[in-house]
Tab-separated table of C-alpha atoms in Angstrom:
chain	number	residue	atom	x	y	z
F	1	UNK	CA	94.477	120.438	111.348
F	2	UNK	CA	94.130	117.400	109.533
F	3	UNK	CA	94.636	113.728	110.534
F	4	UNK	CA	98.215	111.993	110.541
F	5	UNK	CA	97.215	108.773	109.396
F	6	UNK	CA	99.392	105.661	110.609
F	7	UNK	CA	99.849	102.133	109.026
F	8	UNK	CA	99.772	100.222	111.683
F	9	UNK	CA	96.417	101.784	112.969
F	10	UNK	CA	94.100	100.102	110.426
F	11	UNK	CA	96.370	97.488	108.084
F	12	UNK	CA	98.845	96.602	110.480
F	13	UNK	CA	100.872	93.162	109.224
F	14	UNK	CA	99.257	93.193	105.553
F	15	UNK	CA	100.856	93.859	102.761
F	16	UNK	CA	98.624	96.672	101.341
F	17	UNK	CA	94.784	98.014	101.896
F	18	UNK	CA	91.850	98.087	99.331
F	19	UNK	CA	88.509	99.898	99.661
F	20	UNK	CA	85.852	101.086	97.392
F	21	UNK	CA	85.038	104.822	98.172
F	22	UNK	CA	81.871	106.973	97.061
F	23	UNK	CA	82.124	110.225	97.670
F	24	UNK	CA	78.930	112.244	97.807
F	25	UNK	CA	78.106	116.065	98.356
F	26	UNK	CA	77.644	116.639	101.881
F	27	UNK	CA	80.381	116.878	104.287
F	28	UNK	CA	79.769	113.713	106.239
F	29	UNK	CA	79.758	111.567	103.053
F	30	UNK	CA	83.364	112.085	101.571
F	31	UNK	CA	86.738	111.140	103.527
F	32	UNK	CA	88.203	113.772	106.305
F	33	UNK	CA	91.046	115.801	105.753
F	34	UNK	CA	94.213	113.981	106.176
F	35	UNK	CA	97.716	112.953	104.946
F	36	UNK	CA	99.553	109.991	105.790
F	37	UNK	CA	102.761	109.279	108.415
F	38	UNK	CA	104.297	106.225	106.276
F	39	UNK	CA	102.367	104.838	103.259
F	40	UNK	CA	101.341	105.905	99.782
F	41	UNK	CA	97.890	105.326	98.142
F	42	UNK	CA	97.020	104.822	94.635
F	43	UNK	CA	93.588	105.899	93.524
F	44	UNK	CA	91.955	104.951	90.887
F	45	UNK	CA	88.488	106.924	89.537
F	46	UNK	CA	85.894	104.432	88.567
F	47	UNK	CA	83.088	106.624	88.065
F	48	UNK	CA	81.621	110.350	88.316
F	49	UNK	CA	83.733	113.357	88.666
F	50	UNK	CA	84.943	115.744	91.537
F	51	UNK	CA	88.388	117.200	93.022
F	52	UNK	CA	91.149	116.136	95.268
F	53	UNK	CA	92.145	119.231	97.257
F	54	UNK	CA	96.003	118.765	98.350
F	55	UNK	CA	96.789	121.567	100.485
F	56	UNK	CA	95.522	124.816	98.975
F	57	UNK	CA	95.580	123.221	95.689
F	58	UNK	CA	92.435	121.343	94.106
F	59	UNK	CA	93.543	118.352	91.322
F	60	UNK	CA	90.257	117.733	89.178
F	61	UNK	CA	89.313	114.267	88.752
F	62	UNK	CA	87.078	112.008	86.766
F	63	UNK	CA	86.408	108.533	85.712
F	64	UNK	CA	89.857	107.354	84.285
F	65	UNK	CA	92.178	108.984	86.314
F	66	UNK	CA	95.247	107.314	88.303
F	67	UNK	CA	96.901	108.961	91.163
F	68	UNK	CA	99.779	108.182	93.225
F	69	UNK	CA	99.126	109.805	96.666
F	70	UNK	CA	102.182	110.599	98.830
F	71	UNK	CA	102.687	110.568	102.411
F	72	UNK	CA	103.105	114.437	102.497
F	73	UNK	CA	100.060	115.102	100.746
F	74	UNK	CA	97.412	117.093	103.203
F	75	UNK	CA	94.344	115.461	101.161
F	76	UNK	CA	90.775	115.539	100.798
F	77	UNK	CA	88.209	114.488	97.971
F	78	UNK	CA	85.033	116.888	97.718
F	79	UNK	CA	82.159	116.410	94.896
F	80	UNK	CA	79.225	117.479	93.752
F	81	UNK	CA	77.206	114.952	91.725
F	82	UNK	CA	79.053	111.719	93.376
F	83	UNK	CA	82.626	110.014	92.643
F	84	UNK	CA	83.621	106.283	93.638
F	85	UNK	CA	87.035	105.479	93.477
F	86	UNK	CA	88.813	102.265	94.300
F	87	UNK	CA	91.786	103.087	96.785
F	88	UNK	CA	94.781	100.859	97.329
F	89	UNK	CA	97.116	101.828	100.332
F	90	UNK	CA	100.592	100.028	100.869
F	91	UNK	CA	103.132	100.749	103.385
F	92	UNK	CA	106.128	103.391	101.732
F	93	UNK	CA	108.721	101.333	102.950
F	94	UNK	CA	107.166	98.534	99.907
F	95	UNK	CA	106.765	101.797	97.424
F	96	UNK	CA	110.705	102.612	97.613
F	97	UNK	CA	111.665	98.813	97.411
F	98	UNK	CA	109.674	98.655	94.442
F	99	UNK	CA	111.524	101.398	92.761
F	100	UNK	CA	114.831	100.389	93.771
F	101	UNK	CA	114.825	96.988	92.504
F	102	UNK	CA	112.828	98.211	89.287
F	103	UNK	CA	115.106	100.957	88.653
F	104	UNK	CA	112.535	103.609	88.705
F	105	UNK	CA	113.176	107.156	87.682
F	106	UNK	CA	109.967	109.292	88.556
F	107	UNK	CA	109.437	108.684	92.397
F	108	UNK	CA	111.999	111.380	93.608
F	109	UNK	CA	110.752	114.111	91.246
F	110	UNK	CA	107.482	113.190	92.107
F	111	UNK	CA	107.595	113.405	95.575
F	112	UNK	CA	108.786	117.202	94.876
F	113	UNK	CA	105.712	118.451	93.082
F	114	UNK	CA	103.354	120.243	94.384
F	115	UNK	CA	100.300	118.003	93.010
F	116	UNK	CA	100.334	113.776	93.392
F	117	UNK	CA	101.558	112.479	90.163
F	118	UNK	CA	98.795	111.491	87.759
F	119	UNK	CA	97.824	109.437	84.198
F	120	UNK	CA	94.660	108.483	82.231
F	121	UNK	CA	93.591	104.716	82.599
F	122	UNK	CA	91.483	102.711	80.648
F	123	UNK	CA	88.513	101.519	82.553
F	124	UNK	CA	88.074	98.276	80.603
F	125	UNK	CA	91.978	97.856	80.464
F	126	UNK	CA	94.860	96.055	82.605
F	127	UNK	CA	95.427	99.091	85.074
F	128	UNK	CA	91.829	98.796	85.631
F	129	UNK	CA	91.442	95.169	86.264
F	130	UNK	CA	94.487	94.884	88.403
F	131	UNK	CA	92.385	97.435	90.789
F	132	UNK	CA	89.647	95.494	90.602
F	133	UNK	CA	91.772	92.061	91.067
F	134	UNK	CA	93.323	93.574	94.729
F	135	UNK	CA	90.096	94.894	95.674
F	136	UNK	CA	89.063	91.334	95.362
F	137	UNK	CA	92.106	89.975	97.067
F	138	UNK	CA	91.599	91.996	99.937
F	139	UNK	CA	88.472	90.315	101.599
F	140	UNK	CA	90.708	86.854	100.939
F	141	UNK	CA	94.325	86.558	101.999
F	142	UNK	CA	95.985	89.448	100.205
F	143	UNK	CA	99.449	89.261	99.315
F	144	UNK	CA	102.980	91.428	98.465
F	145	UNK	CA	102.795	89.888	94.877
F	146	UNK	CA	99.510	91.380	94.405
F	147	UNK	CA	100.674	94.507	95.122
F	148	UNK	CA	104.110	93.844	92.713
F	149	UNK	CA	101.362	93.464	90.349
F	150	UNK	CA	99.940	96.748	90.270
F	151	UNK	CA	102.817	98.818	90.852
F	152	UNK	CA	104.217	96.940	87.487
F	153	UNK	CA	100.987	97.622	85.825
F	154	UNK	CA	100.485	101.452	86.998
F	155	UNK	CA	103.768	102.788	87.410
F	156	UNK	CA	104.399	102.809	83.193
F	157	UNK	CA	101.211	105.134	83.070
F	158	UNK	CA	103.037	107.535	85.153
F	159	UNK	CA	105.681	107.737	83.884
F	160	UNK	CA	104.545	108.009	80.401
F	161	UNK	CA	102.589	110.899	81.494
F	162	UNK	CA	105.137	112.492	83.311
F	163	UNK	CA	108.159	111.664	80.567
F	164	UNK	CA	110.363	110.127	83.109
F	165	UNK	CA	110.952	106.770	81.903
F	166	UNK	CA	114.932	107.394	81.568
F	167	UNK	CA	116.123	106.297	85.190
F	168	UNK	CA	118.509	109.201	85.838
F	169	UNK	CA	119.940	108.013	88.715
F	170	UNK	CA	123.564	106.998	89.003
F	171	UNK	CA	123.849	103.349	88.672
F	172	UNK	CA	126.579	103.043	91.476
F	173	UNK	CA	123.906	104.243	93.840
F	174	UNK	CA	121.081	102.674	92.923
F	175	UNK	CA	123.806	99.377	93.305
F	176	UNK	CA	124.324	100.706	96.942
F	177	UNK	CA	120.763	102.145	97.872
F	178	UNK	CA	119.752	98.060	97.006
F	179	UNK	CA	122.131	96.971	98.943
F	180	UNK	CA	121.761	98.353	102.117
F	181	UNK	CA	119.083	96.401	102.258
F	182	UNK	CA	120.725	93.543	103.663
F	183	UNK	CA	121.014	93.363	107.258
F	184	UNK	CA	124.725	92.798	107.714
F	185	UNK	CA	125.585	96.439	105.532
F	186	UNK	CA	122.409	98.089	107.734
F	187	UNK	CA	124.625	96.795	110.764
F	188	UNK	CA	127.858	98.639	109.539
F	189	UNK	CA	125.461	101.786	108.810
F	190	UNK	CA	126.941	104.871	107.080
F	191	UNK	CA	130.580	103.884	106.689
F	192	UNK	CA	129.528	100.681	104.812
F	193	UNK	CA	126.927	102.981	102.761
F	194	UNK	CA	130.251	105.107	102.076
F	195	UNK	CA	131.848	102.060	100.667
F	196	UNK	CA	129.570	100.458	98.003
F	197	UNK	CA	128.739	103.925	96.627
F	198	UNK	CA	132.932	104.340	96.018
F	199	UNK	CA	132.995	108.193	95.543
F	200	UNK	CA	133.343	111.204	97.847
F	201	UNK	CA	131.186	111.748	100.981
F	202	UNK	CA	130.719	115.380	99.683
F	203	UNK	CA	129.200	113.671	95.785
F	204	UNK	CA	127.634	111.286	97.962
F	205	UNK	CA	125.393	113.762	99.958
F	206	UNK	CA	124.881	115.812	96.938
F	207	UNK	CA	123.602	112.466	95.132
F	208	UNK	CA	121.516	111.149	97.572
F	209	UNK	CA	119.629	114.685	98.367
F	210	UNK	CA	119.321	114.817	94.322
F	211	UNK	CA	117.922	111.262	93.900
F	212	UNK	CA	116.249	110.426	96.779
F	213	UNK	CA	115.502	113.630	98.702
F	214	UNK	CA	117.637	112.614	102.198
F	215	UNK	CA	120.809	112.858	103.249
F	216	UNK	CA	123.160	109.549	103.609
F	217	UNK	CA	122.890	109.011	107.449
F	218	UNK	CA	118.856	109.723	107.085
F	219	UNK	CA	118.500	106.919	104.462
F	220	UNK	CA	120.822	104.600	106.425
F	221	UNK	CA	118.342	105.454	109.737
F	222	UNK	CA	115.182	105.028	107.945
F	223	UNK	CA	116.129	101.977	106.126
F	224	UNK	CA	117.448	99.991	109.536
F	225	UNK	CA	113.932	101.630	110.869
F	226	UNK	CA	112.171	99.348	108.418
F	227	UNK	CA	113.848	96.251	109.188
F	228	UNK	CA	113.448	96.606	112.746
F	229	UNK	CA	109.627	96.500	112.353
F	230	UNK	CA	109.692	93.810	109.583
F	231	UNK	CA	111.754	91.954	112.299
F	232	UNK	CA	109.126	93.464	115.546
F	233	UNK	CA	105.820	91.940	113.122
F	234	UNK	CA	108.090	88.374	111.689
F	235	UNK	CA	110.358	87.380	114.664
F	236	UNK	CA	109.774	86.558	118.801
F	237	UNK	CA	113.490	88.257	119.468
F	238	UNK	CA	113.824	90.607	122.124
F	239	UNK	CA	113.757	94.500	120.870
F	240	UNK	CA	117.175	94.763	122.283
F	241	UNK	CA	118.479	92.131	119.629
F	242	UNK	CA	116.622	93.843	117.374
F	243	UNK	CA	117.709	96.953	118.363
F	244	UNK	CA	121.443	95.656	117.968
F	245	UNK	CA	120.847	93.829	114.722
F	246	UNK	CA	119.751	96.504	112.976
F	247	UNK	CA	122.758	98.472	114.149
F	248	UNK	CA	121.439	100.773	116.903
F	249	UNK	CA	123.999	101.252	119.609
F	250	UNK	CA	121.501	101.549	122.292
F	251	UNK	CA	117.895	100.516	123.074
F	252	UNK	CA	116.957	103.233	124.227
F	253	UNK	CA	117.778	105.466	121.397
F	254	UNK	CA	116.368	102.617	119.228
F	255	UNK	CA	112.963	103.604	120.659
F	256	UNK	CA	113.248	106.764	120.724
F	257	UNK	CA	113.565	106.680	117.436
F	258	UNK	CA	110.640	104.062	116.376
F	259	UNK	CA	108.580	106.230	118.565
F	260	UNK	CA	109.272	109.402	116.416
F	261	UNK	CA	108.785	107.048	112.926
F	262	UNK	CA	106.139	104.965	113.803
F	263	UNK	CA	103.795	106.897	116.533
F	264	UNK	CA	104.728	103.854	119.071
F	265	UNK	CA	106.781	102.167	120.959
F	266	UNK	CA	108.590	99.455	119.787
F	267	UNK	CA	106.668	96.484	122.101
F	268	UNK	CA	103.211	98.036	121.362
F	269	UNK	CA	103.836	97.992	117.204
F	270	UNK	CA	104.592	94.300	118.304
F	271	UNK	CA	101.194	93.507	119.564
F	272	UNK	CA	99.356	95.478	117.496
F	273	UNK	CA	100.658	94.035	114.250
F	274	UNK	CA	100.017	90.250	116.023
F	275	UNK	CA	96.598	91.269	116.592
F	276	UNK	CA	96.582	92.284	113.295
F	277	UNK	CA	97.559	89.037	111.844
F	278	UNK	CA	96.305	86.865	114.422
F	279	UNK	CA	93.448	87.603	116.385
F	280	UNK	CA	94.352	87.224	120.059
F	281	UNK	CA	91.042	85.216	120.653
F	282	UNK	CA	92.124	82.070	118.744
F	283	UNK	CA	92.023	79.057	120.373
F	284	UNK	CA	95.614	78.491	118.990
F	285	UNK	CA	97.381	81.763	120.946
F	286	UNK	CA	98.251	81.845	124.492
């Protein structure tokens, strides 16, 4: 059974994690089985050749290639003369943002396939040394625009691969996807949803499962999910504030919830994401 790996288990609180991964023949020298609770990865082949197995399906790589690695994916990397790869992981809460705002086309067709998306990079080209400018970052004090600056950089490779560069989505719900963003329409929750999109609840549904692969009261509940931990890792409220501003009628279903999303409760993600960004031995925390 492979591992369900969660963010806030090794890059709680930053924006997005970098590594530099060889992958050799043996079994102990290439990453364990796995696939991923809530965050994407883009990979990035630097040198040598092998395969990414995704379930019962093997995706041959070599130097050049750019993948997009979804949550779903049951992954592993196997090879037999050596690979590296440069791997950049970023919460998918950041990933949908991004393709919201930017009016992306691709990511719900992609996340229906049974292999990750993937393009050819240049190696001595900007896809390349935008990898190679995050990998830096990382050791340093990494940031979201970093991260704005890959996805801008990577996600036209895709796409041009993949010939979805016509956003096909209806513009009235992109307009009210992007908008539920803001706290005050998360409060009001499906019924406010109902009213920026301005059509049926029935076209609504059928949209929303089309576009972005959930139904309307799932996308509403996942998005007021995210805010509550953006509010859990950037605010000292209590979680039943929280809880309230994010439009939960209850704490305890609240948690219930965050438990089921994000492997813990509400007060541990708290201290593990201010360990994460402060370490609890500094002079400066009591």
């Amino acid at each position: 059974m492979p591992t369900v790996l969660r963010w806030v288990e090794f890059a709680a609180g930053l924006p997005y994690h970098a590594a530099l991964v060889p992958v050799k023949g043996g079994r102990r020298d290439r990453p364990e089985p796995h696939s991923h609770a809530d965050f994407h990865e883009l990979v990035l082949v630097t040198a040598g050749a092998g395969v990414q197995r995704v379930g019962e399906a093997e995706q041959p790589l070599r130097a050049g290639d750019l993948v997009l690695v979804r949550p779903h994916d049951r992954h592993e990397f196997a090879s037999i003369d050596g690979m590296r790869f440069v791997n950049i992981a970023f919460p998918s809460e950041r990933w949908r943002a991004f393709a919201d705002l930017a009016g992306l086309a691709g990511p719900a067709d992609w996340d229906r396939r049974e292999l990750p998306p993937s393009a050819r990079a240049d190696l001595d080209g900007p896809v390349a040394a935008e990898f190679a400018r995050l990998l830096a970052a990382y050791s340093g004090a990494p940031r979201v625009l970093d991260l704005v600056g890959l996805l801008t950089a990577v996600v036209p490779l895709l796409e041009g691969a993949d010939g979805t560069a016509v956003d096909r989505r209806p513009g009235w719900l992109v307009s009210a996807c992007v908008a539920m963003r803001r706290e005050e329409n998360l409060r009001e929750g499906l019924p406010r949803l109902q009213a920026l999109a301005a059509v049926s609840p029935g076209h609504l549904a059928r949209s929303m499962r089309t576009h972005y692969g959930c139904t309307p009261i799932g996308f509403v509940v996942g998005r007021r999910l995210e805010h509550a931990a953006l509010l859990l890792t950037t605010t000292t409220e209590g979680i039943g504030r929280i809880a309230q501003r994010c439009g939960f009628s209850g704490q305890s279903y609240f948690g219930r919830l965050f438990q089921e999303r994000y492997g813990m409760a509400p007060r541990c993600y708290r201290e593990v994401t201010r360990r994460a960004v402060v370490p609890m031995d500094s002079p400066d925390i009591k």
